[in-house]
Amino acid sequence: AQTVTQSQPEMSVQEAETVTLSCTYDTSESNYYLFWYKQPPSRQMILVIRQEAYKQQNATENRFSVNFQKAAKSFSLKISDSQLGDTAMYFCAFMRDNQGGKLIFGQGTELSVKP
Amino acid sequence: GAVVSQHPSRVICKSGTSVKIECRSLDFQATTMFWYRQFPKKSLMLMATSNEGSKATYEQGVEKDKFLINHASLTLSTLTVTSAHPEDSSFYICSALPGLRTLNYGYTFGSGTRLTVV
């Protein structure tokens, strides 16, 4: 069975600085998808960034980028120029290509951006 | 686009009663919807996969008779918590997979329902 591990329950960063959230996963599949979701205090889940396993190039979305290391099964999220609105729970998620779209979430990292 | 509406956002019910939570895709057809449960400051746990026109697929350990799921149309899935007990109090979230999109687009999530059983 696939597992997703986020080893940092809580992190904090100063506004405008850079922070990296870690995520590792375990799978024997060769093709899959990885996601980072953000859950602010409103509890609305928001997709931050996605990565297809067959793509070697790391995904980027404005201030958000990932470091995808397929061999190491690592998928970290880097947030540059952190903003107060980035304060939220961040979940790493895994999805197999042929499992009907089921998402497996990590435990989450609570990120606080301090002014 | 790809908006999912979940209703109600909060509900309080008495122990032993049933409560229904609706999940609607507003601007797309969702052949598949998912129901998650989330405890405070914890991750989302998949409860079941809801497929339009067929029976839901429940994850191991989820009571089918307690958490009834119906996906009668391409835009509506409902979760009914039957004979609710205080331990069923939780945050329930639905998500929908647009049928015409490829999987790598990810999901759209509803805003969640906070259920409190007293």
PDB file of C-alpha atoms in Angstrom:
ATOM      1  CA  ALA A   1       0.000   0.000   0.000  1.00  0.00           C
ATOM      2  CA  GLN A   2       1.092   3.508  -0.686  1.00  0.00           C
ATOM      3  CA  THR A   3       2.024   5.786   2.192  1.00  0.00           C
ATOM      4  CA  VAL A   4       2.795   9.470   2.367  1.00  0.00           C
ATOM      5  CA  THR A   5       4.891  10.904   5.187  1.00  0.00           C
ATOM      6  CA  GLN A   6       5.281  14.494   6.246  1.00  0.00           C
ATOM      7  CA  SER A   7       7.798  14.560   9.050  1.00  0.00           C
ATOM      8  CA  GLN A   8       7.336  18.200  10.067  1.00  0.00           C
ATOM      9  CA  PRO A   9       4.105  18.665  12.066  1.00  0.00           C
ATOM     10  CA  GLU A  10       4.726  22.406  12.488  1.00  0.00           C
ATOM     11  CA  MET A  11       6.945  24.994  10.879  1.00  0.00           C
ATOM     12  CA  SER A  12       7.259  28.730  11.013  1.00  0.00           C
ATOM     13  CA  VAL A  13       8.885  31.277   8.746  1.00  0.00           C
ATOM     14  CA  GLN A  14       9.338  35.004   8.713  1.00  0.00           C
ATOM     15  CA  GLU A  15       7.429  36.972   6.155  1.00  0.00           C
ATOM     16  CA  ALA A  16       9.351  37.358   2.859  1.00  0.00           C
ATOM     17  CA  GLU A  17      11.658  34.458   3.621  1.00  0.00           C
ATOM     18  CA  THR A  18      11.769  30.996   2.045  1.00  0.00           C
ATOM     19  CA  VAL A  19      10.593  27.768   3.614  1.00  0.00           C
ATOM     20  CA  THR A  20      10.702  24.152   2.462  1.00  0.00           C
ATOM     21  CA  LEU A  21       8.188  21.517   3.507  1.00  0.00           C
ATOM     22  CA  SER A  22       9.221  17.905   3.160  1.00  0.00           C
ATOM     23  CA  CYS A  23       7.263  14.927   1.919  1.00  0.00           C
ATOM     24  CA  THR A  24       8.271  11.363   1.221  1.00  0.00           C
ATOM     25  CA  TYR A  25       6.174   8.568  -0.158  1.00  0.00           C
ATOM     26  CA  ASP A  26       6.376   4.876  -0.697  1.00  0.00           C
ATOM     27  CA  THR A  27       5.121   3.139  -3.802  1.00  0.00           C
ATOM     28  CA  SER A  28       6.060   0.439  -6.247  1.00  0.00           C
ATOM     29  CA  GLU A  29       4.211   2.160  -9.078  1.00  0.00           C
ATOM     30  CA  SER A  30       6.110   3.831 -11.893  1.00  0.00           C
ATOM     31  CA  ASN A  31       3.429   6.279 -12.941  1.00  0.00           C
ATOM     32  CA  TYR A  32       1.571   8.414 -10.461  1.00  0.00           C
ATOM     33  CA  TYR A  33       0.750  11.982  -9.518  1.00  0.00           C
ATOM     34  CA  LEU A  34       1.799  14.083  -6.569  1.00  0.00           C
ATOM     35  CA  PHE A  35       0.096  17.141  -5.172  1.00  0.00           C
ATOM     36  CA  TRP A  36       0.464  19.763  -2.518  1.00  0.00           C
ATOM     37  CA  TYR A  37      -2.773  21.078  -1.057  1.00  0.00           C
ATOM     38  CA  LYS A  38      -3.209  24.040   1.240  1.00  0.00           C
ATOM     39  CA  GLN A  39      -5.914  24.197   3.917  1.00  0.00           C
ATOM     40  CA  PRO A  40      -6.200  27.670   5.472  1.00  0.00           C
ATOM     41  CA  PRO A  41      -8.239  28.324   8.632  1.00  0.00           C
ATOM     42  CA  SER A  42     -11.383  28.381   6.491  1.00  0.00           C
ATOM     43  CA  ARG A  43     -10.662  24.650   5.919  1.00  0.00           C
ATOM     44  CA  GLN A  44     -11.215  24.933   2.177  1.00  0.00           C
ATOM     45  CA  MET A  45      -8.769  22.630   0.411  1.00  0.00           C
ATOM     46  CA  ILE A  46      -6.851  24.471  -2.290  1.00  0.00           C
ATOM     47  CA  LEU A  47      -4.572  22.856  -4.850  1.00  0.00           C
ATOM     48  CA  VAL A  48      -1.146  24.490  -4.708  1.00  0.00           C
ATOM     49  CA  ILE A  49       0.895  22.503  -7.194  1.00  0.00           C
ATOM     50  CA  ARG A  50       0.949  19.145  -8.969  1.00  0.00           C
ATOM     51  CA  GLN A  51       3.607  16.921 -10.475  1.00  0.00           C
ATOM     52  CA  GLU A  52       3.382  13.974 -12.834  1.00  0.00           C
ATOM     53  CA  ALA A  53       5.900  11.279 -11.980  1.00  0.00           C
ATOM     54  CA  TYR A  54       6.906  10.760 -15.604  1.00  0.00           C
ATOM     55  CA  LYS A  55       7.990  14.387 -15.888  1.00  0.00           C
ATOM     56  CA  GLN A  56      11.530  15.044 -14.752  1.00  0.00           C
ATOM     57  CA  GLN A  57      11.119  18.802 -14.690  1.00  0.00           C
ATOM     58  CA  ASN A  58      10.089  20.183 -11.335  1.00  0.00           C
ATOM     59  CA  ALA A  59       6.735  21.945 -11.308  1.00  0.00           C
ATOM     60  CA  THR A  60       6.532  25.636 -10.430  1.00  0.00           C
ATOM     61  CA  GLU A  61       3.573  27.914  -9.749  1.00  0.00           C
ATOM     62  CA  ASN A  62       4.615  31.486  -9.053  1.00  0.00           C
ATOM     63  CA  ARG A  63       6.186  31.469  -5.564  1.00  0.00           C
ATOM     64  CA  PHE A  64       5.672  27.740  -5.143  1.00  0.00           C
ATOM     65  CA  SER A  65       8.006  25.127  -6.520  1.00  0.00           C
ATOM     66  CA  VAL A  66       8.746  21.494  -5.858  1.00  0.00           C
ATOM     67  CA  ASN A  67      11.870  19.406  -5.678  1.00  0.00           C
ATOM     68  CA  PHE A  68      10.806  16.040  -7.057  1.00  0.00           C
ATOM     69  CA  GLN A  69      13.338  13.269  -6.525  1.00  0.00           C
ATOM     70  CA  LYS A  70      11.748  10.146  -7.980  1.00  0.00           C
ATOM     71  CA  ALA A  71      14.493   7.717  -7.003  1.00  0.00           C
ATOM     72  CA  ALA A  72      14.473   8.974  -3.436  1.00  0.00           C
ATOM     73  CA  LYS A  73      10.638   9.168  -3.434  1.00  0.00           C
ATOM     74  CA  SER A  74      10.796  12.692  -2.165  1.00  0.00           C
ATOM     75  CA  PHE A  75       8.520  15.614  -3.064  1.00  0.00           C
ATOM     76  CA  SER A  76       9.303  18.782  -1.137  1.00  0.00           C
ATOM     77  CA  LEU A  77       7.529  22.125  -1.491  1.00  0.00           C
ATOM     78  CA  LYS A  78       9.431  25.389  -1.486  1.00  0.00           C
ATOM     79  CA  ILE A  79       7.585  28.601  -0.762  1.00  0.00           C
ATOM     80  CA  SER A  80       9.524  31.719  -1.695  1.00  0.00           C
ATOM     81  CA  ASP A  81       8.818  35.240  -0.446  1.00  0.00           C
ATOM     82  CA  SER A  82       6.437  33.876   2.186  1.00  0.00           C
ATOM     83  CA  GLN A  83       3.297  35.901   2.779  1.00  0.00           C
ATOM     84  CA  LEU A  84       0.968  36.056   5.765  1.00  0.00           C
ATOM     85  CA  GLY A  85      -1.720  34.468   3.616  1.00  0.00           C
ATOM     86  CA  ASP A  86       0.424  31.371   3.239  1.00  0.00           C
ATOM     87  CA  THR A  87      -0.350  30.477   6.859  1.00  0.00           C
ATOM     88  CA  ALA A  88      -2.192  27.159   6.596  1.00  0.00           C
ATOM     89  CA  MET A  89      -2.002  23.403   6.873  1.00  0.00           C
ATOM     90  CA  TYR A  90      -0.179  21.909   3.911  1.00  0.00           C
ATOM     91  CA  PHE A  91      -0.866  18.373   2.800  1.00  0.00           C
ATOM     92  CA  CYS A  92       1.185  16.306   0.423  1.00  0.00           C
ATOM     93  CA  ALA A  93      -0.911  13.816  -1.553  1.00  0.00           C
ATOM     94  CA  PHE A  94      -0.292  10.839  -3.815  1.00  0.00           C
ATOM     95  CA  MET A  95      -2.486   9.394  -6.516  1.00  0.00           C
ATOM     96  CA  ARG A  96      -1.900   6.250  -8.538  1.00  0.00           C
ATOM     97  CA  ASP A  97      -2.525   6.440 -12.238  1.00  0.00           C
ATOM     98  CA  ASN A  98      -4.910   3.506 -12.313  1.00  0.00           C
ATOM     99  CA  GLN A  99      -6.768   3.609  -9.034  1.00  0.00           C
ATOM    100  CA  GLY A 100      -9.796   5.639  -9.988  1.00  0.00           C
ATOM    101  CA  GLY A 101      -8.460   8.848  -8.621  1.00  0.00           C
ATOM    102  CA  LYS A 102      -8.050   8.003  -4.919  1.00  0.00           C
ATOM    103  CA  LEU A 103      -5.869  10.484  -3.073  1.00  0.00           C
ATOM    104  CA  ILE A 104      -3.658   9.429  -0.189  1.00  0.00           C
ATOM    105  CA  PHE A 105      -2.716  12.296   2.084  1.00  0.00           C
ATOM    106  CA  GLY A 106       0.223  12.848   4.353  1.00  0.00           C
ATOM    107  CA  GLN A 107      -0.247  13.902   7.957  1.00  0.00           C
ATOM    108  CA  GLY A 108       0.074  17.584   7.166  1.00  0.00           C
ATOM    109  CA  THR A 109       2.433  20.397   8.146  1.00  0.00           C
ATOM    110  CA  GLU A 110       1.074  23.439   9.926  1.00  0.00           C
ATOM    111  CA  LEU A 111       2.894  26.474   8.555  1.00  0.00           C
ATOM    112  CA  SER A 112       2.851  29.804  10.339  1.00  0.00           C
ATOM    113  CA  VAL A 113       4.152  32.884   8.572  1.00  0.00           C
ATOM    114  CA  LYS A 114       5.182  35.512  11.076  1.00  0.00           C
ATOM    115  CA  PRO A 115       5.256  39.249  10.380  1.00  0.00           C
TER     116      PRO A 115
ATOM    117  CA  GLY B   1     -14.755  26.725 -13.149  1.00  0.00           C
ATOM    118  CA  ALA B   2     -14.946  23.340 -11.381  1.00  0.00           C
ATOM    119  CA  VAL B   3     -16.825  24.519  -8.312  1.00  0.00           C
ATOM    120  CA  VAL B   4     -18.086  22.076  -5.711  1.00  0.00           C
ATOM    121  CA  SER B   5     -20.758  23.185  -3.284  1.00  0.00           C
ATOM    122  CA  GLN B   6     -21.194  21.349   0.003  1.00  0.00           C
ATOM    123  CA  HIS B   7     -24.186  21.869   2.255  1.00  0.00           C
ATOM    124  CA  PRO B   8     -24.707  22.401   5.124  1.00  0.00           C
ATOM    125  CA  SER B   9     -21.499  23.976   6.361  1.00  0.00           C
ATOM    126  CA  ARG B  10     -22.408  23.280   9.971  1.00  0.00           C
ATOM    127  CA  VAL B  11     -24.966  20.995  11.528  1.00  0.00           C
ATOM    128  CA  ILE B  12     -25.801  20.021  15.073  1.00  0.00           C
ATOM    129  CA  CYS B  13     -27.956  16.980  15.597  1.00  0.00           C
ATOM    130  CA  LYS B  14     -29.153  14.918  18.496  1.00  0.00           C
ATOM    131  CA  SER B  15     -27.712  11.514  19.192  1.00  0.00           C
ATOM    132  CA  GLY B  16     -29.679   8.808  17.411  1.00  0.00           C
ATOM    133  CA  THR B  17     -30.912  10.975  14.551  1.00  0.00           C
ATOM    134  CA  SER B  18     -29.715  11.006  10.949  1.00  0.00           C
ATOM    135  CA  VAL B  19     -28.187  13.867   9.045  1.00  0.00           C
ATOM    136  CA  LYS B  20     -27.663  14.297   5.302  1.00  0.00           C
ATOM    137  CA  ILE B  21     -24.792  16.183   3.714  1.00  0.00           C
ATOM    138  CA  GLU B  22     -24.963  17.199   0.060  1.00  0.00           C
ATOM    139  CA  CYS B  23     -22.121  17.636  -2.373  1.00  0.00           C
ATOM    140  CA  ARG B  24     -22.898  19.284  -5.709  1.00  0.00           C
ATOM    141  CA  SER B  25     -20.715  19.977  -8.703  1.00  0.00           C
ATOM    142  CA  LEU B  26     -21.999  23.310  -9.982  1.00  0.00           C
ATOM    143  CA  ASP B  27     -20.403  23.701 -13.381  1.00  0.00           C
ATOM    144  CA  PHE B  28     -19.225  20.273 -14.401  1.00  0.00           C
ATOM    145  CA  GLN B  29     -20.319  16.683 -14.378  1.00  0.00           C
ATOM    146  CA  ALA B  30     -18.676  14.554 -11.748  1.00  0.00           C
ATOM    147  CA  THR B  31     -18.693  10.867 -12.500  1.00  0.00           C
ATOM    148  CA  THR B  32     -16.758  10.241  -9.322  1.00  0.00           C
ATOM    149  CA  MET B  33     -16.959  11.926  -5.936  1.00  0.00           C
ATOM    150  CA  PHE B  34     -15.059  11.183  -2.767  1.00  0.00           C
ATOM    151  CA  TRP B  35     -15.970  11.602   0.869  1.00  0.00           C
ATOM    152  CA  TYR B  36     -13.345  12.344   3.502  1.00  0.00           C
ATOM    153  CA  ARG B  37     -13.380  12.719   7.233  1.00  0.00           C
ATOM    154  CA  GLN B  38     -11.003  15.024   9.044  1.00  0.00           C
ATOM    155  CA  PHE B  39     -10.336  15.344  12.769  1.00  0.00           C
ATOM    156  CA  PRO B  40      -8.921  18.607  14.166  1.00  0.00           C
ATOM    157  CA  LYS B  41      -5.384  19.257  12.981  1.00  0.00           C
ATOM    158  CA  LYS B  42      -5.284  15.840  11.351  1.00  0.00           C
ATOM    159  CA  SER B  43      -5.155  14.596   7.820  1.00  0.00           C
ATOM    160  CA  LEU B  44      -8.026  13.703   5.536  1.00  0.00           C
ATOM    161  CA  MET B  45      -9.100  10.096   5.712  1.00  0.00           C
ATOM    162  CA  LEU B  46     -10.880   8.728   2.660  1.00  0.00           C
ATOM    163  CA  MET B  47     -14.182   7.169   3.646  1.00  0.00           C
ATOM    164  CA  ALA B  48     -15.649   6.126   0.320  1.00  0.00           C
ATOM    165  CA  THR B  49     -15.669   6.611  -3.406  1.00  0.00           C
ATOM    166  CA  SER B  50     -19.009   7.507  -4.920  1.00  0.00           C
ATOM    167  CA  ASN B  51     -19.672   6.604  -8.553  1.00  0.00           C
ATOM    168  CA  GLU B  52     -22.704   7.911 -10.373  1.00  0.00           C
ATOM    169  CA  GLY B  53     -25.311   5.229 -10.891  1.00  0.00           C
ATOM    170  CA  SER B  54     -23.570   2.516  -8.908  1.00  0.00           C
ATOM    171  CA  LYS B  55     -22.877   1.542  -5.325  1.00  0.00           C
ATOM    172  CA  ALA B  56     -20.239   3.401  -3.405  1.00  0.00           C
ATOM    173  CA  THR B  57     -16.931   1.755  -2.594  1.00  0.00           C
ATOM    174  CA  TYR B  58     -16.070   2.042   1.078  1.00  0.00           C
ATOM    175  CA  GLU B  59     -12.616   2.044   2.598  1.00  0.00           C
ATOM    176  CA  GLN B  60     -11.691  -0.602   5.095  1.00  0.00           C
ATOM    177  CA  GLY B  61     -13.096   0.094   8.519  1.00  0.00           C
ATOM    178  CA  VAL B  62     -15.873   2.421   7.354  1.00  0.00           C
ATOM    179  CA  GLU B  63     -19.340   1.223   8.301  1.00  0.00           C
ATOM    180  CA  LYS B  64     -21.497   1.100   5.175  1.00  0.00           C
ATOM    181  CA  ASP B  65     -24.742   1.070   7.114  1.00  0.00           C
ATOM    182  CA  LYS B  66     -23.791   4.093   9.167  1.00  0.00           C
ATOM    183  CA  PHE B  67     -22.464   6.233   6.339  1.00  0.00           C
ATOM    184  CA  LEU B  68     -24.891   5.891   3.446  1.00  0.00           C
ATOM    185  CA  ILE B  69     -23.729   7.358   0.173  1.00  0.00           C
ATOM    186  CA  ASN B  70     -25.916   8.020  -2.812  1.00  0.00           C
ATOM    187  CA  HIS B  71     -24.718   9.394  -6.160  1.00  0.00           C
ATOM    188  CA  ALA B  72     -27.941   9.550  -8.119  1.00  0.00           C
ATOM    189  CA  SER B  73     -26.910  12.127 -10.691  1.00  0.00           C
ATOM    190  CA  LEU B  74     -23.770  13.460 -12.316  1.00  0.00           C
ATOM    191  CA  THR B  75     -23.893  16.556 -10.140  1.00  0.00           C
ATOM    192  CA  LEU B  76     -25.008  15.341  -6.730  1.00  0.00           C
ATOM    193  CA  SER B  77     -23.680  12.955  -4.123  1.00  0.00           C
ATOM    194  CA  THR B  78     -25.080  12.703  -0.612  1.00  0.00           C
ATOM    195  CA  LEU B  79     -23.648  11.326   2.602  1.00  0.00           C
ATOM    196  CA  THR B  80     -26.154  10.349   5.281  1.00  0.00           C
ATOM    197  CA  VAL B  81     -24.867   9.690   8.765  1.00  0.00           C
ATOM    198  CA  THR B  82     -27.446   7.374  10.273  1.00  0.00           C
ATOM    199  CA  SER B  83     -28.140   6.990  13.984  1.00  0.00           C
ATOM    200  CA  ALA B  84     -25.470   9.540  14.725  1.00  0.00           C
ATOM    201  CA  HIS B  85     -23.447   9.330  17.926  1.00  0.00           C
ATOM    202  CA  PRO B  86     -21.059  11.845  19.497  1.00  0.00           C
ATOM    203  CA  GLU B  87     -18.080   9.924  18.121  1.00  0.00           C
ATOM    204  CA  ASP B  88     -19.354  10.710  14.609  1.00  0.00           C
ATOM    205  CA  SER B  89     -18.713  14.377  15.278  1.00  0.00           C
ATOM    206  CA  SER B  90     -16.122  15.480  12.765  1.00  0.00           C
ATOM    207  CA  PHE B  91     -15.414  17.561   9.692  1.00  0.00           C
ATOM    208  CA  TYR B  92     -16.620  15.903   6.496  1.00  0.00           C
ATOM    209  CA  ILE B  93     -15.310  16.993   3.105  1.00  0.00           C
ATOM    210  CA  CYS B  94     -16.337  15.923  -0.362  1.00  0.00           C
ATOM    211  CA  SER B  95     -14.361  16.217  -3.539  1.00  0.00           C
ATOM    212  CA  ALA B  96     -15.215  15.694  -7.164  1.00  0.00           C
ATOM    213  CA  LEU B  97     -13.248  14.505 -10.138  1.00  0.00           C
ATOM    214  CA  PRO B  98     -14.396  16.168 -13.328  1.00  0.00           C
ATOM    215  CA  GLY B  99     -15.231  13.424 -15.755  1.00  0.00           C
ATOM    216  CA  LEU B 100     -13.775  15.124 -18.774  1.00  0.00           C
ATOM    217  CA  ARG B 101     -10.483  16.083 -17.186  1.00  0.00           C
ATOM    218  CA  THR B 102      -7.438  13.971 -16.872  1.00  0.00           C
ATOM    219  CA  LEU B 103      -6.477  12.815 -13.440  1.00  0.00           C
ATOM    220  CA  ASN B 104      -3.496  15.088 -13.142  1.00  0.00           C
ATOM    221  CA  TYR B 105      -5.705  18.136 -12.839  1.00  0.00           C
ATOM    222  CA  GLY B 106      -6.377  17.140  -9.275  1.00  0.00           C
ATOM    223  CA  TYR B 107      -9.594  17.513  -7.453  1.00  0.00           C
ATOM    224  CA  THR B 108     -11.999  20.212  -6.506  1.00  0.00           C
ATOM    225  CA  PHE B 109     -13.063  20.086  -2.891  1.00  0.00           C
ATOM    226  CA  GLY B 110     -16.211  21.226  -1.177  1.00  0.00           C
ATOM    227  CA  SER B 111     -15.922  23.642   1.727  1.00  0.00           C
ATOM    228  CA  GLY B 112     -16.689  20.944   4.263  1.00  0.00           C
ATOM    229  CA  THR B 113     -19.362  20.221   6.846  1.00  0.00           C
ATOM    230  CA  ARG B 114     -18.766  20.402  10.557  1.00  0.00           C
ATOM    231  CA  LEU B 115     -21.007  17.831  12.220  1.00  0.00           C
ATOM    232  CA  THR B 116     -21.601  17.981  15.947  1.00  0.00           C
ATOM    233  CA  VAL B 117     -23.658  15.258  17.577  1.00  0.00           C
ATOM    234  CA  VAL B 118     -24.978  16.128  21.032  1.00  0.00           C
TER     235      VAL B 118
END
